[in-house]
mmCIF file of N, CA, C and O in Angstrom:
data_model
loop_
_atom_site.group_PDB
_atom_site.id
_atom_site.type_symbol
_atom_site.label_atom_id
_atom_site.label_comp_id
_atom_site.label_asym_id
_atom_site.label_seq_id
_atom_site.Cartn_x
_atom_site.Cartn_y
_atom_site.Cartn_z
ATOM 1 N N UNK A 17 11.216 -12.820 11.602
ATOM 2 C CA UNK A 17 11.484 -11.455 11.189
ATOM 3 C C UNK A 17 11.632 -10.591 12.447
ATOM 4 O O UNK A 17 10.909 -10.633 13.443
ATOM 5 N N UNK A 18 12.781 -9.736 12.216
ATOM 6 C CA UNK A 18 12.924 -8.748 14.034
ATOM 7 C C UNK A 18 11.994 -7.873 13.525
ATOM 8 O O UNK A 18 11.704 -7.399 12.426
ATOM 9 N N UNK A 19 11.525 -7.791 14.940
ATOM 10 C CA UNK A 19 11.080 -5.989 15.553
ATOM 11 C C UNK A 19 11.738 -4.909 15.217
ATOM 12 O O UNK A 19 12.911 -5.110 15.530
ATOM 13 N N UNK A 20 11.640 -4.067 14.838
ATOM 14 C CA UNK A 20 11.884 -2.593 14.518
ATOM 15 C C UNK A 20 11.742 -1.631 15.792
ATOM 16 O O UNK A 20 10.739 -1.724 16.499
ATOM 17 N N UNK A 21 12.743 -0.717 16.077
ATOM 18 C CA UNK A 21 12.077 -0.196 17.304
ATOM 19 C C UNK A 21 10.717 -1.028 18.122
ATOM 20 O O UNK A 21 9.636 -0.526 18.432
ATOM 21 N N UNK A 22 11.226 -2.572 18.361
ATOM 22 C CA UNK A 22 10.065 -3.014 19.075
ATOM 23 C C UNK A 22 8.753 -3.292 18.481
ATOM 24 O O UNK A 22 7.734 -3.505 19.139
ATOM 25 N N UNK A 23 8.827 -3.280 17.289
ATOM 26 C CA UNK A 23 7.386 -3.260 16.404
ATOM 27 C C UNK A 23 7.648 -4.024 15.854
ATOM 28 O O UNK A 23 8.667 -3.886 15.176
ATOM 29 N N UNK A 24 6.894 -5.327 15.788
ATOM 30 C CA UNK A 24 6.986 -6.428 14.656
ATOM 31 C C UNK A 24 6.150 -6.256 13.619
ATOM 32 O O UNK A 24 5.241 -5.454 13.407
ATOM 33 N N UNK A 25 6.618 -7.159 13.001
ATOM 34 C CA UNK A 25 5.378 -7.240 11.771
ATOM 35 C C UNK A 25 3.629 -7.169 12.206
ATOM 36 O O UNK A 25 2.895 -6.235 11.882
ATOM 37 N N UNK A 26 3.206 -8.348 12.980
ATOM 38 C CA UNK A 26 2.306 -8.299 13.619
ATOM 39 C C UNK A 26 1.740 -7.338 14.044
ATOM 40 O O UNK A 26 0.549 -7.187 13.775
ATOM 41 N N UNK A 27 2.588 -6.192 15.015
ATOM 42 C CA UNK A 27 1.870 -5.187 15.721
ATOM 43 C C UNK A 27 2.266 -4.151 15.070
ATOM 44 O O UNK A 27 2.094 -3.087 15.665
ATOM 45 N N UNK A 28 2.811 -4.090 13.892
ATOM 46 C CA UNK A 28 2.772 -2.911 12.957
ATOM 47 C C UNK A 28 1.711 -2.876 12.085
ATOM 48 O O UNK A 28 1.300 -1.795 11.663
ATOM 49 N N UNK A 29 1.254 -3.839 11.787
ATOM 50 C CA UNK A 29 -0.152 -4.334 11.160
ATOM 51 C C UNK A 29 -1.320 -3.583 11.530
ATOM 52 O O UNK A 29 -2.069 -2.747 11.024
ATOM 53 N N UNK A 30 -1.125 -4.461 13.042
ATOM 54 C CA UNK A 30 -2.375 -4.412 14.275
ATOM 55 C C UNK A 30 -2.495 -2.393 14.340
ATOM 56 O O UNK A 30 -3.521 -1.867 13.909
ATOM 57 N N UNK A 31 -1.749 -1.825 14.709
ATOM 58 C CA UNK A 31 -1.461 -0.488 14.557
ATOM 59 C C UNK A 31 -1.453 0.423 13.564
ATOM 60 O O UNK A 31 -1.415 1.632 13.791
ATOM 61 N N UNK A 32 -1.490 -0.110 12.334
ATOM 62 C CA UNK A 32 -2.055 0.484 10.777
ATOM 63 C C UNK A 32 -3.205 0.349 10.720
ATOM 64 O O UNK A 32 -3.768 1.261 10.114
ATOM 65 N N UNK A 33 -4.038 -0.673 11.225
ATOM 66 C CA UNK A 33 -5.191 -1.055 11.397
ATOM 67 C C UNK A 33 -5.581 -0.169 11.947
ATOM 68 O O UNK A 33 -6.116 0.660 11.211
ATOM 69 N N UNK A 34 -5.556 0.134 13.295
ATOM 70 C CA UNK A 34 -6.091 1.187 14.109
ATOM 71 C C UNK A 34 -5.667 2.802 13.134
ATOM 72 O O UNK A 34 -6.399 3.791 13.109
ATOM 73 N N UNK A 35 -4.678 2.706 12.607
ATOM 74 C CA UNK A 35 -4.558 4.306 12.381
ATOM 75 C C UNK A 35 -5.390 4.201 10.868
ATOM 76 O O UNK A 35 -5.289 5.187 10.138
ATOM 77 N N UNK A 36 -6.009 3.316 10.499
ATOM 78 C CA UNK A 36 -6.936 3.289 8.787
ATOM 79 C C UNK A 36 -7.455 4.788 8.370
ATOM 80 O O UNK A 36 -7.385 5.443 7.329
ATOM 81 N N UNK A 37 -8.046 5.038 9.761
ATOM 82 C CA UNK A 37 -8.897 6.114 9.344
ATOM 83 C C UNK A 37 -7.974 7.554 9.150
ATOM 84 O O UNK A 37 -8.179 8.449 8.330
ATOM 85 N N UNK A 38 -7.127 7.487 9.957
ATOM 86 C CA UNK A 38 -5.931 8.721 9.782
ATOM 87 C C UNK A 38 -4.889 8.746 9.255
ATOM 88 O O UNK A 38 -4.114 9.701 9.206
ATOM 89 N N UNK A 39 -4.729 7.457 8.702
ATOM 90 C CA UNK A 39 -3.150 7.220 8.204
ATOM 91 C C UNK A 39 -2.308 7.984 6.979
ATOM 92 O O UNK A 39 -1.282 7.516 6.486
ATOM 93 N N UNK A 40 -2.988 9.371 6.538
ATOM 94 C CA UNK A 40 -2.725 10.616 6.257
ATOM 95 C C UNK A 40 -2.228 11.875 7.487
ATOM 96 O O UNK A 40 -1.677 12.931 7.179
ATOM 97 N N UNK A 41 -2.460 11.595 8.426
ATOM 98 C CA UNK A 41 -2.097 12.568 9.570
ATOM 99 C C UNK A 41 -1.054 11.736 10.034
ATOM 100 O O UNK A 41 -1.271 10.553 10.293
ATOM 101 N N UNK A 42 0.070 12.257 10.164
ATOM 102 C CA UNK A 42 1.269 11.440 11.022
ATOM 103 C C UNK A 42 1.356 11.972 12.256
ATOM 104 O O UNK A 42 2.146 11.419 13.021
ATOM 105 N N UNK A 43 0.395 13.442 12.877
ATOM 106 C CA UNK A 43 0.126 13.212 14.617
ATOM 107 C C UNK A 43 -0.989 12.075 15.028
ATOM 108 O O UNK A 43 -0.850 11.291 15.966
ATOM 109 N N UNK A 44 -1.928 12.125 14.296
ATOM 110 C CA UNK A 44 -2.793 11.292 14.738
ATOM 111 C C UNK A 44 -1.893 9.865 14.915
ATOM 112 O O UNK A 44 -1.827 9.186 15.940
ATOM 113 N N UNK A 45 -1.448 9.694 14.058
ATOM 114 C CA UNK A 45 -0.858 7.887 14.009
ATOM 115 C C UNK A 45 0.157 8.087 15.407
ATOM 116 O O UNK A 45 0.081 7.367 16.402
ATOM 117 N N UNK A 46 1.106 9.220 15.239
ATOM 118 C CA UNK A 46 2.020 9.205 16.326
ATOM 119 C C UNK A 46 0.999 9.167 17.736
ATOM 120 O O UNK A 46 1.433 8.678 18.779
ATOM 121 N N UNK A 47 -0.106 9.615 17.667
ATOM 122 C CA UNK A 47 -0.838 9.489 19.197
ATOM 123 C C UNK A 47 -1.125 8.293 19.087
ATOM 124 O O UNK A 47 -0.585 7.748 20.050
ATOM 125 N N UNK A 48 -1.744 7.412 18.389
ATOM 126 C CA UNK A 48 -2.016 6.477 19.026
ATOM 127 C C UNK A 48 -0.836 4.997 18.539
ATOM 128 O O UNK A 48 -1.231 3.836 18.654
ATOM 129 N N UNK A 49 0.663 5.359 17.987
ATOM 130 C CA UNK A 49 1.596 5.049 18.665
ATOM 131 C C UNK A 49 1.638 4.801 19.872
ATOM 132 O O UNK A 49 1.917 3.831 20.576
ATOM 133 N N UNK A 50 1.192 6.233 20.062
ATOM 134 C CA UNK A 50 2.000 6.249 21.496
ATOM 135 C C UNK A 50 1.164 5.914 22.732
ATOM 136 O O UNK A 50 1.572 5.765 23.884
ATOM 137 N N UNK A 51 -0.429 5.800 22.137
ATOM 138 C CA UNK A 51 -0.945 5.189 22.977
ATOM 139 C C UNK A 51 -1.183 3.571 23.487
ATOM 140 O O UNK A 51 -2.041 3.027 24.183
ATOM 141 N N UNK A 52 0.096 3.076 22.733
ATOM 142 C CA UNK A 52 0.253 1.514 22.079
ATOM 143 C C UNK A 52 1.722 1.722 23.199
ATOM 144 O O UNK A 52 1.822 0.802 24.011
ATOM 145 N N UNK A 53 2.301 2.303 23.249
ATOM 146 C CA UNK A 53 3.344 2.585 24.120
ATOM 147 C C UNK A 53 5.008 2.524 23.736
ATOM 148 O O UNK A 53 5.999 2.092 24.324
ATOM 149 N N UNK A 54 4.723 3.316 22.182
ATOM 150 C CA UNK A 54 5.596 3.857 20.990
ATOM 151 C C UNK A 54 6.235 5.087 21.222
ATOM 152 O O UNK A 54 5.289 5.859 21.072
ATOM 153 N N UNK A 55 7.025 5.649 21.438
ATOM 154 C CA UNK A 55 7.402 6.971 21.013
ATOM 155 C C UNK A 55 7.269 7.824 19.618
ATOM 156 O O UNK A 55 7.498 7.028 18.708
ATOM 157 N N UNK A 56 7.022 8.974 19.151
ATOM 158 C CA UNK A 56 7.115 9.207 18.044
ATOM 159 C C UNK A 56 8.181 8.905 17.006
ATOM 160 O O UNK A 56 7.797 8.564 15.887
ATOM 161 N N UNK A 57 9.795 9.015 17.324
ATOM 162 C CA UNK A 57 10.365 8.788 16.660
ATOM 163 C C UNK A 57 10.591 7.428 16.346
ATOM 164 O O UNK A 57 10.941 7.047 15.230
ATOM 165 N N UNK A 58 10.367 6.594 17.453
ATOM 166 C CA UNK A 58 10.762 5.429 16.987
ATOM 167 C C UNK A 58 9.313 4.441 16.316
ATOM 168 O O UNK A 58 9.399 3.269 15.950
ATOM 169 N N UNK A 59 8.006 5.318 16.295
ATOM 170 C CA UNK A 59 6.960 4.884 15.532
ATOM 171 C C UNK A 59 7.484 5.361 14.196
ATOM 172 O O UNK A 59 8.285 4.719 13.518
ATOM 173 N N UNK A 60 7.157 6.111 13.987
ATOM 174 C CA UNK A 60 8.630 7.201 12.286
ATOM 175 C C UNK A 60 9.182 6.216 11.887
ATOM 176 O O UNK A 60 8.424 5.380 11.394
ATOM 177 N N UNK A 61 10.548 5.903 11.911
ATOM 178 C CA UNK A 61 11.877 5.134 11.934
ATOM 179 C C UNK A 61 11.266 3.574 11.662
ATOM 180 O O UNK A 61 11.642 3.047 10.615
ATOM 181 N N UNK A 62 10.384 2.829 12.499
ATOM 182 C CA UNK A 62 9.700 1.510 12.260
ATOM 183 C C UNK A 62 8.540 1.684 11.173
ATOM 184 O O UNK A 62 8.366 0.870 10.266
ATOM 185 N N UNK A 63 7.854 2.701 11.340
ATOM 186 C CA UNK A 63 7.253 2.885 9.538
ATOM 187 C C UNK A 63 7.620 2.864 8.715
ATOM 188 O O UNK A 63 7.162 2.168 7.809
ATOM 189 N N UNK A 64 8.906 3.814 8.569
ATOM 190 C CA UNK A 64 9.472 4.043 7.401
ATOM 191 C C UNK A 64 10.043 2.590 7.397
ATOM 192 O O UNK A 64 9.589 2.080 6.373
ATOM 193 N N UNK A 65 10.835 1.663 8.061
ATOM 194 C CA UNK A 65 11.924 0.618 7.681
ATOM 195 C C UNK A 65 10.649 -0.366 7.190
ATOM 196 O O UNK A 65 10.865 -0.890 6.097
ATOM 197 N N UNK A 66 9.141 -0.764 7.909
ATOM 198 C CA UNK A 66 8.373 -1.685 7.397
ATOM 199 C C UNK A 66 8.091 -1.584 5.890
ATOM 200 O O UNK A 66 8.532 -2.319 5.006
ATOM 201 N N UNK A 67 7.119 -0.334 5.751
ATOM 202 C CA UNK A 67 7.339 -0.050 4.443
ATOM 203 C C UNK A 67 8.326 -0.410 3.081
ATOM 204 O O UNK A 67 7.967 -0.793 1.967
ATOM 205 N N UNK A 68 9.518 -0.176 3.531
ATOM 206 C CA UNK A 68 10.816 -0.659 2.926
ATOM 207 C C UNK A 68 10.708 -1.797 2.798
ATOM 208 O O UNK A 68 11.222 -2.154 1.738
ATOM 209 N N UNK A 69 10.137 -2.873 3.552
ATOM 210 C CA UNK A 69 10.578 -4.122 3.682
ATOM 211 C C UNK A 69 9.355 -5.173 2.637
ATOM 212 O O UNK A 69 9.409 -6.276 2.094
ATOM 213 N N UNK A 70 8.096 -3.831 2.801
ATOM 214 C CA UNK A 70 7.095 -4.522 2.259
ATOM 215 C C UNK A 70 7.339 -4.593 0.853
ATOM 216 O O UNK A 70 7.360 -5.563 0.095
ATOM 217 N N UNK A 71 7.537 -3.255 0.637
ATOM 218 C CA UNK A 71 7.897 -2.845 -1.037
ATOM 219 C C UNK A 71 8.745 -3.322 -1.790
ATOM 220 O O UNK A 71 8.522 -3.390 -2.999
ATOM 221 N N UNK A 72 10.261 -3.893 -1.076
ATOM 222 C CA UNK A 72 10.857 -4.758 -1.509
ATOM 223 C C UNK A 72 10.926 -5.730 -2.113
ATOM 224 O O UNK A 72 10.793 -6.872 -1.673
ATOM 225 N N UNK A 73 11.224 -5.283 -3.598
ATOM 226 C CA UNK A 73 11.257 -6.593 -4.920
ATOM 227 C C UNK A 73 11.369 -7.548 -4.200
ATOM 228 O O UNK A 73 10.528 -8.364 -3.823
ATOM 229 N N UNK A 74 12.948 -7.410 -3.900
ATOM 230 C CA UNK A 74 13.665 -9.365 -3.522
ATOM 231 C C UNK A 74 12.565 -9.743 -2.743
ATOM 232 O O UNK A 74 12.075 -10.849 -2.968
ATOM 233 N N UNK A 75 11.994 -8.901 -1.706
ATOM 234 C CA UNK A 75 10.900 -10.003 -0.531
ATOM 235 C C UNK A 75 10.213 -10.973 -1.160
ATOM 236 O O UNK A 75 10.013 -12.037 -0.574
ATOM 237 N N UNK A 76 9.755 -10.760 -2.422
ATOM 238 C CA UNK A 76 8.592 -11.056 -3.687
ATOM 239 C C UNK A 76 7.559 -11.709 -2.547
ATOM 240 O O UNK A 76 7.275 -12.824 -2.110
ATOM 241 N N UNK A 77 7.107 -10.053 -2.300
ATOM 242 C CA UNK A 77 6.026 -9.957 -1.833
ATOM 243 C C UNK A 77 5.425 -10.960 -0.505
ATOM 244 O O UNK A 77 4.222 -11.002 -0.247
ATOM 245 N N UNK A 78 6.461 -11.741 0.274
ATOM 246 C CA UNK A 78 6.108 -12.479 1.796
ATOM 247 C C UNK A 78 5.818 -11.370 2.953
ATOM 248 O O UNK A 78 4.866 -11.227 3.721
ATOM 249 N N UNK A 79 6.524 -10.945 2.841
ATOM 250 C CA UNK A 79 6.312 -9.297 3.872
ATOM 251 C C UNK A 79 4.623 -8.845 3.826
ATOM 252 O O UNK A 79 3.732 -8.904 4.673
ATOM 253 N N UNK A 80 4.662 -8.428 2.569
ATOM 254 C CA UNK A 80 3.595 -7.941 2.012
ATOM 255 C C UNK A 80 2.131 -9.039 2.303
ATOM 256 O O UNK A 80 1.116 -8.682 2.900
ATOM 257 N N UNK A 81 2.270 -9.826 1.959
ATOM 258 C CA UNK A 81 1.451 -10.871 2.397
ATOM 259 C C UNK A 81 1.509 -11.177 3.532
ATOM 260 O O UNK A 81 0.336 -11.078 3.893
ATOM 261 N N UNK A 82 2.066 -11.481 4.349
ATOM 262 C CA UNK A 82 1.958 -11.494 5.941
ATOM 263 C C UNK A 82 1.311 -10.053 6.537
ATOM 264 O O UNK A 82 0.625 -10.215 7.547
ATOM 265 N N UNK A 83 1.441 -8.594 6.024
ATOM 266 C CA UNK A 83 0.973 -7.654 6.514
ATOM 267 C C UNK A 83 -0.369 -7.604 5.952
ATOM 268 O O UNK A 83 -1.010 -6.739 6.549
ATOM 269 N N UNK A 84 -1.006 -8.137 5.113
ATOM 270 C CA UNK A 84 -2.250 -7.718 4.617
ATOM 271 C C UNK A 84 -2.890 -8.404 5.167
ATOM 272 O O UNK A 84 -4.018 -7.977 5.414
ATOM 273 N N UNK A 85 -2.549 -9.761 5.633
ATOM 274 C CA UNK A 85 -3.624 -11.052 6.396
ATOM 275 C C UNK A 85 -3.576 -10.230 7.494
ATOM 276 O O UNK A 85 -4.680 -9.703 7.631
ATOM 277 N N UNK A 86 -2.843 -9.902 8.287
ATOM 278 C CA UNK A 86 -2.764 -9.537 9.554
ATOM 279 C C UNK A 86 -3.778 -8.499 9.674
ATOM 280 O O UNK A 86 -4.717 -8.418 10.465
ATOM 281 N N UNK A 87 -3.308 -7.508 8.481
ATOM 282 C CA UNK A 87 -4.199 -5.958 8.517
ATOM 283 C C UNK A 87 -5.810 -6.455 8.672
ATOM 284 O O UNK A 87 -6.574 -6.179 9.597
ATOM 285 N N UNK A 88 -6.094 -7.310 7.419
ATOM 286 C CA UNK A 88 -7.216 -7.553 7.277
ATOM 287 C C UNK A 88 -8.229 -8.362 8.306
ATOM 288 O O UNK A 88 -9.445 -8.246 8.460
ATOM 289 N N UNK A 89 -7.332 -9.165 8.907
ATOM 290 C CA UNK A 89 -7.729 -9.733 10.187
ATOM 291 C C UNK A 89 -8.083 -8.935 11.392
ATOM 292 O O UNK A 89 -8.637 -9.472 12.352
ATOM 293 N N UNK A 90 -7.695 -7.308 11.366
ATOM 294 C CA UNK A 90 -7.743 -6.323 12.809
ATOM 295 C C UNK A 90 -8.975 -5.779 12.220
ATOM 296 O O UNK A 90 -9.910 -5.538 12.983
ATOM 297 N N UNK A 91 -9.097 -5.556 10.962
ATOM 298 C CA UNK A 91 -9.871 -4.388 10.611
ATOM 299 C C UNK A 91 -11.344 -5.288 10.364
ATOM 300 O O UNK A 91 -12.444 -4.802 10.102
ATOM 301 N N UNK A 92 -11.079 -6.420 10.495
ATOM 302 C CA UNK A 92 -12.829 -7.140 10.485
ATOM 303 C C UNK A 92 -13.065 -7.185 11.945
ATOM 304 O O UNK A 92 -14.198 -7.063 12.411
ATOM 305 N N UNK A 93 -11.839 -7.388 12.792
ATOM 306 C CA UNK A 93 -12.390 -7.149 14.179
ATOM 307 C C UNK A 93 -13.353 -5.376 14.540
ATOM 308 O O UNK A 93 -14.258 -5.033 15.301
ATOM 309 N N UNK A 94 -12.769 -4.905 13.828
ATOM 310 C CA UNK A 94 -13.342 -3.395 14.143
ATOM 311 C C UNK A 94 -14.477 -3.179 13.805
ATOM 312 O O UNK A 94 -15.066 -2.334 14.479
ATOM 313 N N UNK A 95 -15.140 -3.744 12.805
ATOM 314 C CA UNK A 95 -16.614 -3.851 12.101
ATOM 315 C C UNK A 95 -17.380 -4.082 12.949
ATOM 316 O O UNK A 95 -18.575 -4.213 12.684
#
Protein backbone atom coordinates (compact mmCIF):
# COMPACT_ATOMS: atom_id res chain seq x y z
CA UNK A 1 0.00 0.00 0.00
CA UNK A 2 1.70 3.70 -0.94
CA UNK A 3 2.39 6.44 1.37
CA UNK A 4 0.25 9.39 1.23
CA UNK A 5 2.10 12.57 1.46
CA UNK A 6 4.83 10.19 2.88
CA UNK A 7 2.59 8.62 5.50
CA UNK A 8 1.99 5.03 5.32
CA UNK A 9 -0.35 3.04 6.78
CA UNK A 10 1.96 2.14 9.57
CA UNK A 11 2.98 5.64 10.56
CA UNK A 12 -0.43 7.00 10.14
CA UNK A 13 -1.45 4.58 12.77
CA UNK A 14 1.68 5.15 14.90
CA UNK A 15 0.61 9.04 14.73
CA UNK A 16 -3.22 8.59 15.55
CA UNK A 17 -1.91 6.82 18.33
CA UNK A 18 0.00 9.64 19.60
CA UNK A 19 -2.75 12.23 18.71
CA UNK A 20 -5.64 9.69 20.90
CA UNK A 21 -5.88 12.15 23.35
CA UNK A 22 -6.53 15.23 20.92
CA UNK A 23 -7.74 13.80 17.93
CA UNK A 24 -10.70 16.38 18.18
CA UNK A 25 -8.25 19.39 17.89
CA UNK A 26 -6.77 19.41 14.35
CA UNK A 27 -3.86 22.05 15.76
CA UNK A 28 -2.91 19.80 18.26
CA UNK A 29 -2.65 16.73 15.73
CA UNK A 30 -1.10 19.22 13.12
CA UNK A 31 1.73 19.94 15.94
CA UNK A 32 2.63 16.88 16.53
CA UNK A 33 2.48 16.07 12.72
CA UNK A 34 4.73 18.19 12.51
CA UNK A 35 6.69 17.18 15.18
CA UNK A 36 6.94 13.68 13.33
CA UNK A 37 8.29 15.89 10.46
CA UNK A 38 4.76 16.42 8.54
CA UNK A 39 3.64 19.63 7.35
CA UNK A 40 0.14 20.68 8.09
CA UNK A 41 -1.28 20.39 4.84
CA UNK A 42 0.08 17.45 3.81
CA UNK A 43 -0.83 15.81 7.46
CA UNK A 44 -4.76 17.17 6.30
CA UNK A 45 -4.67 15.70 2.73
CA UNK A 46 -3.03 12.07 4.18
CA UNK A 47 -5.86 12.02 6.88
CA UNK A 48 -8.42 12.78 4.95
CA UNK A 49 -7.23 10.12 1.89
CA UNK A 50 -6.49 7.27 4.95
CA UNK A 51 -9.73 7.63 6.31
CA UNK A 52 -11.23 7.17 2.80
CA UNK A 53 -9.38 4.16 2.37
CA UNK A 54 -10.33 2.72 5.74
CA UNK A 55 -14.04 3.32 5.31
CA UNK A 56 -14.09 1.91 2.05
CA UNK A 57 -16.75 -0.85 1.36
CA UNK A 58 -14.72 -2.55 -1.55
CA UNK A 59 -11.48 -2.63 1.01
CA UNK A 60 -13.95 -5.05 3.12
CA UNK A 61 -12.36 -3.86 5.82
CA UNK A 62 -8.13 -4.99 5.21
CA UNK A 63 -7.21 -1.31 5.58
CA UNK A 64 -9.20 -1.14 8.53
CA UNK A 65 -7.73 -4.11 10.08
CA UNK A 66 -4.23 -3.42 9.42
CA UNK A 67 -4.85 0.16 11.10
CA UNK A 68 -6.38 -1.09 14.28
CA UNK A 69 -3.52 -3.83 14.98
CA UNK A 70 -1.09 -1.23 14.37
CA UNK A 71 -3.12 1.50 16.47
CA UNK A 72 -3.55 -0.92 19.15
CA UNK A 73 -0.06 -2.07 19.20
CA UNK A 74 1.32 1.96 19.83
CA UNK A 75 -1.22 2.66 22.31
CA UNK A 76 -0.23 -0.45 24.70
CA UNK A 77 3.22 0.84 24.22
CA UNK A 78 2.05 4.15 25.86
CA UNK A 79 0.51 2.48 29.01
Amino acid sequence: MDAINGITLKKYAKLCAQMKDVINNREACARIAREQGFKKPDWESAHKAWQERITDPADKGRTASRFVDIWNNETRKKR
